[in-house]
Coordinates of C-alpha atoms and ligand atoms in Angstrom, one line a residue:
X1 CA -67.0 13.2 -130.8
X2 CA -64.3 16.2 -130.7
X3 CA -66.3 19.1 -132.1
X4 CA -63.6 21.8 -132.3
X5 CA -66.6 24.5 -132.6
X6 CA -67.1 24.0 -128.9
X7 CA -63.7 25.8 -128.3
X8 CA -64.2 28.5 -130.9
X9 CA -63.6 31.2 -129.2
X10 CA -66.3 33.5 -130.5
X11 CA -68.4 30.9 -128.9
X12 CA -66.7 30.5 -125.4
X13 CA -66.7 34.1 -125.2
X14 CA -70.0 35.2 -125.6
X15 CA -71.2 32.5 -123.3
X16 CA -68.7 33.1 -120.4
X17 CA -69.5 37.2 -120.4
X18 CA -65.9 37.6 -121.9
X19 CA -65.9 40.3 -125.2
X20 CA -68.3 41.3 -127.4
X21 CA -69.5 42.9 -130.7
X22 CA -71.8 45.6 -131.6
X23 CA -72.6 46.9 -134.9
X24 CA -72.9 50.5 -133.6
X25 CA -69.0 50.0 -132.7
X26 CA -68.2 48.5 -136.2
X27 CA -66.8 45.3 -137.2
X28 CA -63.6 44.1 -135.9
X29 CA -63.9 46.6 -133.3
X30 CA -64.4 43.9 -130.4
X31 CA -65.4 45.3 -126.3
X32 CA -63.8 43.6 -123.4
X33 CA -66.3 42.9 -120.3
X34 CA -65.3 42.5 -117.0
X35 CA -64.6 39.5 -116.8
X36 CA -62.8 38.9 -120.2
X37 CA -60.8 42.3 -118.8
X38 CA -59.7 40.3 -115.6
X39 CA -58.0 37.7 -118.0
X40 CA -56.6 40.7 -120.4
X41 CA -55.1 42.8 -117.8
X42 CA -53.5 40.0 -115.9
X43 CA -52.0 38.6 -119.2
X44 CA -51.1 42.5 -119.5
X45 CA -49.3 42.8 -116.3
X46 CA -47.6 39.2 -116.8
X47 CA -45.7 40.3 -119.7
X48 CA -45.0 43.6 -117.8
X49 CA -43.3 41.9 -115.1
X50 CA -41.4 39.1 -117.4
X51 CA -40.1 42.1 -119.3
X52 CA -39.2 44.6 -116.3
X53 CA -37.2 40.8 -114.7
X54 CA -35.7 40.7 -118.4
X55 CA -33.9 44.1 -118.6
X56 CA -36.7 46.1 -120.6
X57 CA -38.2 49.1 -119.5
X58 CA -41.1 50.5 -120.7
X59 CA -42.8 53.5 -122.8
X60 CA -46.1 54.8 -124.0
X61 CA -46.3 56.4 -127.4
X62 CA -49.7 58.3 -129.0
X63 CA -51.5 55.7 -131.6
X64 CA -51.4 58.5 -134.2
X65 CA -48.6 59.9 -136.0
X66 CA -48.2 62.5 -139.1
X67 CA -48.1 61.4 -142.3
X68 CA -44.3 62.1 -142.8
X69 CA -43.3 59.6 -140.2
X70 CA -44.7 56.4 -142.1
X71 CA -43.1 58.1 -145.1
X72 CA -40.4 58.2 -143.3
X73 CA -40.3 54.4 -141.9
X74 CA -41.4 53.0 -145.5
X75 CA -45.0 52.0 -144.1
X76 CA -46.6 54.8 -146.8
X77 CA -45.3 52.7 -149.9
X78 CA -45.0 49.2 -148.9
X79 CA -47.8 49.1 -146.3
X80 CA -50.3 51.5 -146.9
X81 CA -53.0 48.6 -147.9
X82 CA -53.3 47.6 -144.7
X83 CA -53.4 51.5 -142.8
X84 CA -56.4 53.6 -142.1
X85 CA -56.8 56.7 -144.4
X86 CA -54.9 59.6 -143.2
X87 CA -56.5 62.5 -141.6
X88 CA -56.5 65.9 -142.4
X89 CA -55.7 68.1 -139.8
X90 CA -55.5 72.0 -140.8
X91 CA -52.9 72.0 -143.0
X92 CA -51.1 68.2 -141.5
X93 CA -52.5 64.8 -142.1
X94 CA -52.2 62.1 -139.4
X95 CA -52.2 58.4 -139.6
X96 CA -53.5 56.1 -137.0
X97 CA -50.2 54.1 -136.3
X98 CA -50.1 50.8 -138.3
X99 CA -46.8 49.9 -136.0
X100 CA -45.1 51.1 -132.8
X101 CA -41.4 50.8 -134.6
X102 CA -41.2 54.5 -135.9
X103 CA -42.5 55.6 -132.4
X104 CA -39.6 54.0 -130.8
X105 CA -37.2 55.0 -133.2
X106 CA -38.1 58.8 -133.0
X107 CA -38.1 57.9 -129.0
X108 CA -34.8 56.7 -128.9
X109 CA -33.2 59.4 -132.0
X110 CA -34.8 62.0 -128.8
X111 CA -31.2 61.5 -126.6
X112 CA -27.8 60.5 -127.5
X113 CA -26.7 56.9 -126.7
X114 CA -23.5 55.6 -125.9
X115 CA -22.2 52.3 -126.2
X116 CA -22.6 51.8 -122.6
X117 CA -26.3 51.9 -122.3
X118 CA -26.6 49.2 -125.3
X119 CA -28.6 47.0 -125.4
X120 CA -31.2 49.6 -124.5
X121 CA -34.7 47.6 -124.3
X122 CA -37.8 49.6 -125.9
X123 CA -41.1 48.0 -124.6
X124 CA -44.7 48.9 -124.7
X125 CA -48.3 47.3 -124.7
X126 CA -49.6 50.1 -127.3
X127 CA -52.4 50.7 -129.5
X128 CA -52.0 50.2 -133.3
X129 CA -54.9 49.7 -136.6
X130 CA -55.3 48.0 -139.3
X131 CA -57.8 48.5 -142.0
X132 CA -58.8 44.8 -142.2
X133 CA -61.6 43.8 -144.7
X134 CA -65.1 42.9 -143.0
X135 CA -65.1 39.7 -144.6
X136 CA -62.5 38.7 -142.7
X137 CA -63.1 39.9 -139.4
X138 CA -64.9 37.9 -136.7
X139 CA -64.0 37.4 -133.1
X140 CA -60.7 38.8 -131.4
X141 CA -58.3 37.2 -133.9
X142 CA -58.5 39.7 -136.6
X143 CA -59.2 42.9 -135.4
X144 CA -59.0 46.8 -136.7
X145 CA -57.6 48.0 -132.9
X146 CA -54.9 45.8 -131.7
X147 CA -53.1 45.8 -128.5
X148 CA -49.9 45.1 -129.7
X149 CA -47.0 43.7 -126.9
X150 CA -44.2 45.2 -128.6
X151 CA -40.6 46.1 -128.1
X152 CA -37.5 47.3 -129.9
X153 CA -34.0 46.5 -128.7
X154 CA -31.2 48.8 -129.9
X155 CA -27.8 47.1 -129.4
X156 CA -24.6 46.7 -131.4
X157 CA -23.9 44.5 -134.7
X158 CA -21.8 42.2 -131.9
X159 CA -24.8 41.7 -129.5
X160 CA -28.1 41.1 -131.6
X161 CA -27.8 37.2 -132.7
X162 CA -27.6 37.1 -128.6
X163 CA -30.6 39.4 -127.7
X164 CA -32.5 37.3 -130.2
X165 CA -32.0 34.4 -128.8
X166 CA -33.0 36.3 -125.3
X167 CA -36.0 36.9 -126.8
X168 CA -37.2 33.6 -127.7
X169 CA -36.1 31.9 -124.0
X170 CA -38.8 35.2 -122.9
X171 CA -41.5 33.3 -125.7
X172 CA -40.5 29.8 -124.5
X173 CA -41.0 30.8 -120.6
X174 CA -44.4 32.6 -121.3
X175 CA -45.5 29.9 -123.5
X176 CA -45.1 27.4 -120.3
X177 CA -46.5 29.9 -117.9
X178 CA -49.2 30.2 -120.0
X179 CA -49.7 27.1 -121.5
X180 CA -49.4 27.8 -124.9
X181 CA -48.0 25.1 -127.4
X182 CA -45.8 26.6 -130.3
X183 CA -47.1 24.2 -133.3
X184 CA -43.7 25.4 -135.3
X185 CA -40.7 28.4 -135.7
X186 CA -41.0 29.5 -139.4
X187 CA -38.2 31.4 -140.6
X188 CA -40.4 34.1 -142.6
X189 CA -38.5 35.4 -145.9
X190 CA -39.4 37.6 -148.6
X191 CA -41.2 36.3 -151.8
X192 CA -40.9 37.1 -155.6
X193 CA -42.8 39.7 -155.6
X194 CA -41.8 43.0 -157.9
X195 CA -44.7 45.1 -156.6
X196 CA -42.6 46.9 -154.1
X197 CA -44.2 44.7 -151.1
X198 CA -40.5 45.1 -149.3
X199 CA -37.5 47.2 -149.3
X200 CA -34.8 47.0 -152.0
X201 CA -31.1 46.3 -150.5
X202 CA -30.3 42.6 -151.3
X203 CA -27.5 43.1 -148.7
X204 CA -28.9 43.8 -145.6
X205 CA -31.6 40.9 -146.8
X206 CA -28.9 38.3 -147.0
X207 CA -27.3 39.7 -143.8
X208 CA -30.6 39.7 -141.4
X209 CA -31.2 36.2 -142.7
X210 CA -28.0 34.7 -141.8
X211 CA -28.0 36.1 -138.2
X212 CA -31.8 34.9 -137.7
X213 CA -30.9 31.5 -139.2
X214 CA -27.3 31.6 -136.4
X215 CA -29.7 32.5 -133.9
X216 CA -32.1 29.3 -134.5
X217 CA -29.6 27.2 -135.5
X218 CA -27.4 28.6 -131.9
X219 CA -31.1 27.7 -129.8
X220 CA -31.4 24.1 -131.2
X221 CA -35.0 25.2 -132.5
X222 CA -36.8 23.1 -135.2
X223 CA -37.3 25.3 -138.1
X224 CA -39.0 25.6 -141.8
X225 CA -38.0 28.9 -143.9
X226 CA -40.8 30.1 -145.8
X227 CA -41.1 32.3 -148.8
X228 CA -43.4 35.2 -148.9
X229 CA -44.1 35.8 -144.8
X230 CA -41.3 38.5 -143.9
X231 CA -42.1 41.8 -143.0
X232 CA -41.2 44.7 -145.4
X233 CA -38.4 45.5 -143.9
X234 CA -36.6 43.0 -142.8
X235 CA -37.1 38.8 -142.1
X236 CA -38.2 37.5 -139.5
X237 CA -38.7 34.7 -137.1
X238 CA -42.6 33.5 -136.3
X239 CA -44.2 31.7 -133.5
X240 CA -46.7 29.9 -135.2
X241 CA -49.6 28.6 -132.9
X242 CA -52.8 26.3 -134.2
X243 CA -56.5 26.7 -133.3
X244 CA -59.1 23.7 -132.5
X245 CA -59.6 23.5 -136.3
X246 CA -56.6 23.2 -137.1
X247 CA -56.1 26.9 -138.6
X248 CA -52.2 28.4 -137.9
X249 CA -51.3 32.0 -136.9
X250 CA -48.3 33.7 -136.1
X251 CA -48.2 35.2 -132.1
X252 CA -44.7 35.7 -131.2
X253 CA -41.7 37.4 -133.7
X254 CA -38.2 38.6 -133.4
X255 CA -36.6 40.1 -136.3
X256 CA -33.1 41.9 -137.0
X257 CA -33.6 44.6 -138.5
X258 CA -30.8 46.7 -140.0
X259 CA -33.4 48.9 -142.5
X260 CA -35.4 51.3 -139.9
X261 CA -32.0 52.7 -137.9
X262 CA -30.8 53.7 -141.4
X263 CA -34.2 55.1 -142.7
X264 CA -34.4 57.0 -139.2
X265 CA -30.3 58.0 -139.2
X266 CA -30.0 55.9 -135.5
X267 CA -26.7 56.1 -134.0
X268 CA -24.8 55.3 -130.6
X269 CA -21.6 56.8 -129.8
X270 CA -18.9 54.3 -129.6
X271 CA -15.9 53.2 -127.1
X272 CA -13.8 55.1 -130.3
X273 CA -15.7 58.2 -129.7
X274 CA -17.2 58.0 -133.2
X275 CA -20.7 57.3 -134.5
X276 CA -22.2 54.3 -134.9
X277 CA -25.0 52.4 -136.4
X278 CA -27.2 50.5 -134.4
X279 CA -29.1 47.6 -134.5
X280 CA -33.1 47.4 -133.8
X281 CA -34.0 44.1 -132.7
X282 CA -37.9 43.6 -133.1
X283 CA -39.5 40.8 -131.0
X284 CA -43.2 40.0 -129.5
X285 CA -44.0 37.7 -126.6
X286 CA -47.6 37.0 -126.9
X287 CA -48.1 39.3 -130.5
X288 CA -51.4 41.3 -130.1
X289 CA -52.9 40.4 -126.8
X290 CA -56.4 39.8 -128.3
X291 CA -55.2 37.2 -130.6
X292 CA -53.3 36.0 -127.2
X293 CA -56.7 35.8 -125.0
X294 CA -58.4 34.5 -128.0
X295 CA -56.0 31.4 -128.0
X296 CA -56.4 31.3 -124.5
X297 CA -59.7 31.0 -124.4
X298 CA -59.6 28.2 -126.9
X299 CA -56.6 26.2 -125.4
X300 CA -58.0 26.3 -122.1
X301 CA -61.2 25.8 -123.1
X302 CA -62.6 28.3 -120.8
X303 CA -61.0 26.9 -118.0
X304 CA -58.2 29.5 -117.3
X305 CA -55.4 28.5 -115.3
X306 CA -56.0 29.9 -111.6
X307 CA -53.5 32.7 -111.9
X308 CA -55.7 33.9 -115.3
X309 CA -59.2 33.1 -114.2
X310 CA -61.9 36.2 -114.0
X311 CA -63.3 34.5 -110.9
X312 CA -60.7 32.0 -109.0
X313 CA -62.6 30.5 -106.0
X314 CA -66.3 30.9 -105.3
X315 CA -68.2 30.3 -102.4
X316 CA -71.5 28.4 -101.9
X317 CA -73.0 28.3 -98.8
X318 CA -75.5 25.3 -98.7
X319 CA -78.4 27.7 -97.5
X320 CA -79.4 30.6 -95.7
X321 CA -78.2 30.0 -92.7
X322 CA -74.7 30.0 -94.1
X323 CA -74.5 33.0 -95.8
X324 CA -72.7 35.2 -93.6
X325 CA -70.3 33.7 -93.5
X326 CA -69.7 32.8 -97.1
X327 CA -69.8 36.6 -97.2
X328 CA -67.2 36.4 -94.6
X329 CA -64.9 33.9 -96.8
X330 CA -65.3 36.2 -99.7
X331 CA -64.3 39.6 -97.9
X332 CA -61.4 37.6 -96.5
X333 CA -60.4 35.7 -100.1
X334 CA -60.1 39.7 -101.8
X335 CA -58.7 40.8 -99.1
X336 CA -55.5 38.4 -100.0
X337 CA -55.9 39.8 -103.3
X338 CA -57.9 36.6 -104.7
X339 CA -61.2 36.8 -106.9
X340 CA -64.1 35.6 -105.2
X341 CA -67.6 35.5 -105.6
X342 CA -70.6 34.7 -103.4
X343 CA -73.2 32.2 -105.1
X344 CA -75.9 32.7 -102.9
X345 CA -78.8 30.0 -102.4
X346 CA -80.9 32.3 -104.3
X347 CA -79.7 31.7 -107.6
X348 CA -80.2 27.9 -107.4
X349 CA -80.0 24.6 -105.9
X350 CA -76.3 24.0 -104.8
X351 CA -76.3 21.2 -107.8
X352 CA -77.1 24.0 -110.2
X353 CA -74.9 26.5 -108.5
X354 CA -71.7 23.9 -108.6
X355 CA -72.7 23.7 -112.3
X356 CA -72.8 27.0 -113.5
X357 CA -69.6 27.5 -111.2
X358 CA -68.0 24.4 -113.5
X359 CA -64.5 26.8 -115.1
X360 CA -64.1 28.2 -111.7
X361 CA -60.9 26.1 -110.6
X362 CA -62.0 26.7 -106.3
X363 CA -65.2 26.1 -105.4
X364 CA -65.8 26.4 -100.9
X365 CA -68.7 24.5 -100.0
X366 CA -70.3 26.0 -96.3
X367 CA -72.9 23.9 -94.6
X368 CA -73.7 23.8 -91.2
X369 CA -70.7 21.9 -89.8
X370 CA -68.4 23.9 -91.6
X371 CA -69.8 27.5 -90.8
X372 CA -69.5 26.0 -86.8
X373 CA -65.9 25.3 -87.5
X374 CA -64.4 27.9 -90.2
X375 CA -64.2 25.2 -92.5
X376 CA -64.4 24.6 -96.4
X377 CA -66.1 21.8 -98.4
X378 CA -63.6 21.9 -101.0
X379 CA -63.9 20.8 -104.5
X380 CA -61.9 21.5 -107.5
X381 CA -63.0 22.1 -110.8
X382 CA -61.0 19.5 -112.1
X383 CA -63.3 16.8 -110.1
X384 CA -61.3 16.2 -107.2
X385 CA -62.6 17.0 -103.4
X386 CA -60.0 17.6 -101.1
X387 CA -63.3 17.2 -98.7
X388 CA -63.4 20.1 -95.5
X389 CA -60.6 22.2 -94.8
X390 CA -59.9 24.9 -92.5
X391 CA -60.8 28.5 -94.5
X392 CA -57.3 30.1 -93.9
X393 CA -55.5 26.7 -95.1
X394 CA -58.0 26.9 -98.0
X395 CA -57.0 30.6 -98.6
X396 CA -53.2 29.7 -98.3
X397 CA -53.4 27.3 -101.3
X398 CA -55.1 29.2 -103.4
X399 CA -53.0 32.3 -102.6
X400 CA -49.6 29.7 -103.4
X401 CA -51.2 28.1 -106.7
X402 CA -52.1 31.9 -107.8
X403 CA -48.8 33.1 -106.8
X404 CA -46.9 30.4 -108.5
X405 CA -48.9 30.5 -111.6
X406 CA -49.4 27.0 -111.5
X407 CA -51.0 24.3 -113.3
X408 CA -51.7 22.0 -110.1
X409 CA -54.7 22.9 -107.9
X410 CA -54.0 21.6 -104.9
X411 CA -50.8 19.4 -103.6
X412 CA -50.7 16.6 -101.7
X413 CA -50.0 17.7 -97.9
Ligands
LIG501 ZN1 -41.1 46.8 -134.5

């Protein structure tokens, strides 16, 4: 029977060595170990390149700010529930950053724009917080430190419905790069709510919401507006995804947002010479990228695709005899930049060794016969054996499959 707890990926990742809690750190305050921070900063560097191939170029910006800036953005009154207590610093008080939008504002306010550098693309994988209750907590999915993949695109009024719809081809390409099934696009709007949850100006509202709807409507995507799910200051469109159990979460957004260049006085000078008002386009690829490993981890069930996985071929020579050169297969698999590990006869019978190697998708048999002839017993971790191939054509496949970030293991010849 399908026992979705299996996948949980609490579970998975205490058993595969990937995070893990401890009290002394505090709740919702997850550590990454080595081999859970193989899979993090090769999702990292993934969404690094897709960006830099996508026109974006990228920033870092300090997880604290004063006070004044939230103020500033309208996080102090319509967000503050959710941010850390300020802290007082002489006579200042600084906030650890509940977003990375006023950071990039102020970034971009720092030089004067013209027309012809629009769209300028803000991105950065940056710290933010978020005082979550410890009831809630548990795992990677909600979490007090977030690594947030976030970026801001200032453009004009004319060029925002398309860099939205940029922005969700970017979603649509990682999500098949990384395997990730979008369970639906909710169009996230604000609810009733009179308790000052979101900014006041019915206008921009209604004018956000009918470019987000052009640009879903323009993309052919499935959608279902809901009530109650838009961000304070603005609308917004969510990537929702599903766990084993069924639960949904949002990873990806884009929203138009015409409230923060106004709070934060943004301009662009124009082909008229005059000032302008710019756009911020907000959008996420992969949301907070322990939410993003999280559903990894779950989706794949531990069994990363080769590109992703901490360990991507390991080596098993049948016995002492042979370990050499396994060692040898090893130094020359790192060497092309590949992960590989020795499982020496030490730790086990080979039947226990193939075991515990089971989520590793390369697995390089060496016996006798093939430490005479540089050879491989191959097997894949999907159950298929390719049977004994020469180490450098071995090396050459997993180098492609790696390279290609593909799903298939091995091709026919
Ligand atoms: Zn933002």
């Amino acid at each position: 029977m399908y026992d979705h707890r299996m996948y949980d990926h609490r579970r998975l990742g205490r058993e595969l060595d990937l995070f893990d809690t401890d009290p002394l750190m505090g709740a919702g305050l997850p550590y990454w170990l080595p081999d859970g921070a193989v899979v993090r900063h090769t999702l990292e560097e993934y969404i690094r390149e897709a960006e830099r191939a996508a026109g974006y170029r990228h920033v870092y910006s300090p997880v604290l700010g004063k006070r004044e800036l939230y103020e500033m953005s309208g996080h102090w009154s319509h967000y503050s529930d959710d941010m850390f207590p300020p802290m007082a610093l002489g006579a200042e008080e600084v906030v650890l950053r509940p977003s990375l939008c006023p950071h990039h504002a102020l970034i971009y306010r720092s030089r004067s724009h013209s027309y012809r550098e629009l769209p300028l693309r803000m991105a950065e994988l940056g710290g933010m917080y978020r005082s979550e209750l410890s009831g809630v907590l548990g795992g990677l999915t909600r979490v007090r430190a977030i690594q947030l993949n976030d970026a801001h695109i200032f453009c004009t009024l004319e060029q925002a419905v398309q860099e939205a719809r940029a922005a969700l081809e970017l979603i649509a390409r990682a999500y098949a790069d990384l395997g990730i099934r979008a369970a639906r696009y909710r169009l996230s709007l604000p609810g009733e709510d009179g308790k000052g949850k979101y900014v006041a100006d019915p206008e921009l509202w209604r004018r956000a919401t009918a470019l987000l709807r052009e640009v879903l409507d323009g993309s052919g995507i499935a959608y279902e507006a809901v009530e109650g799910e838009a961000a304070f200051y603005g609308p917004k469109i969510d990537v929702q995804i599903t766990d084993p159990a069924g639960r949904e979460a949002t990873l990806s957004t884009v929203q138009i947002d015409f409230h923060q260049p106004e709070r934060f006085d943004l301009h662009y000078i124009g082909a008229d010479g005059a000032k302008h008002r710019p756009v911020m386009v907000h959008r996420s690829i992969i949301g907070s990228v322990e939410r993003a490993v999280a559903h990894l981890i779950e989706e794949h069930g531990g069994a990363f695709p080769a590109w992703l996985a901490p360990v991507q071929l390991v080596v098993l020579p049948v016995a002492q005899a042979q370990v050499e050169q396994g060692e040898e297969v090893v130094r020359r698999a790192l060497a092309r930049g590949l992960r590989a590990e020795l499982a020496a006869p030490g730790d086990g019978t080979l039947g226990a060794r193939i075991r515990a190697a089971r989520l590793v998708p390369y697995q390089a048999v060496i016996g006798e016969r093939e430490a005479d002839g540089d050879l491989a017993a191959v097997r894949l971790r999907d159950g298929r054996r390719p049977g004994a191939v020469p180490v450098a054509e071995l090396l050459r496949r997993v180098g492609a499959c790696v390279e290609e970030r593909g799903a298939e293991l091995w091709r026919a010849a």
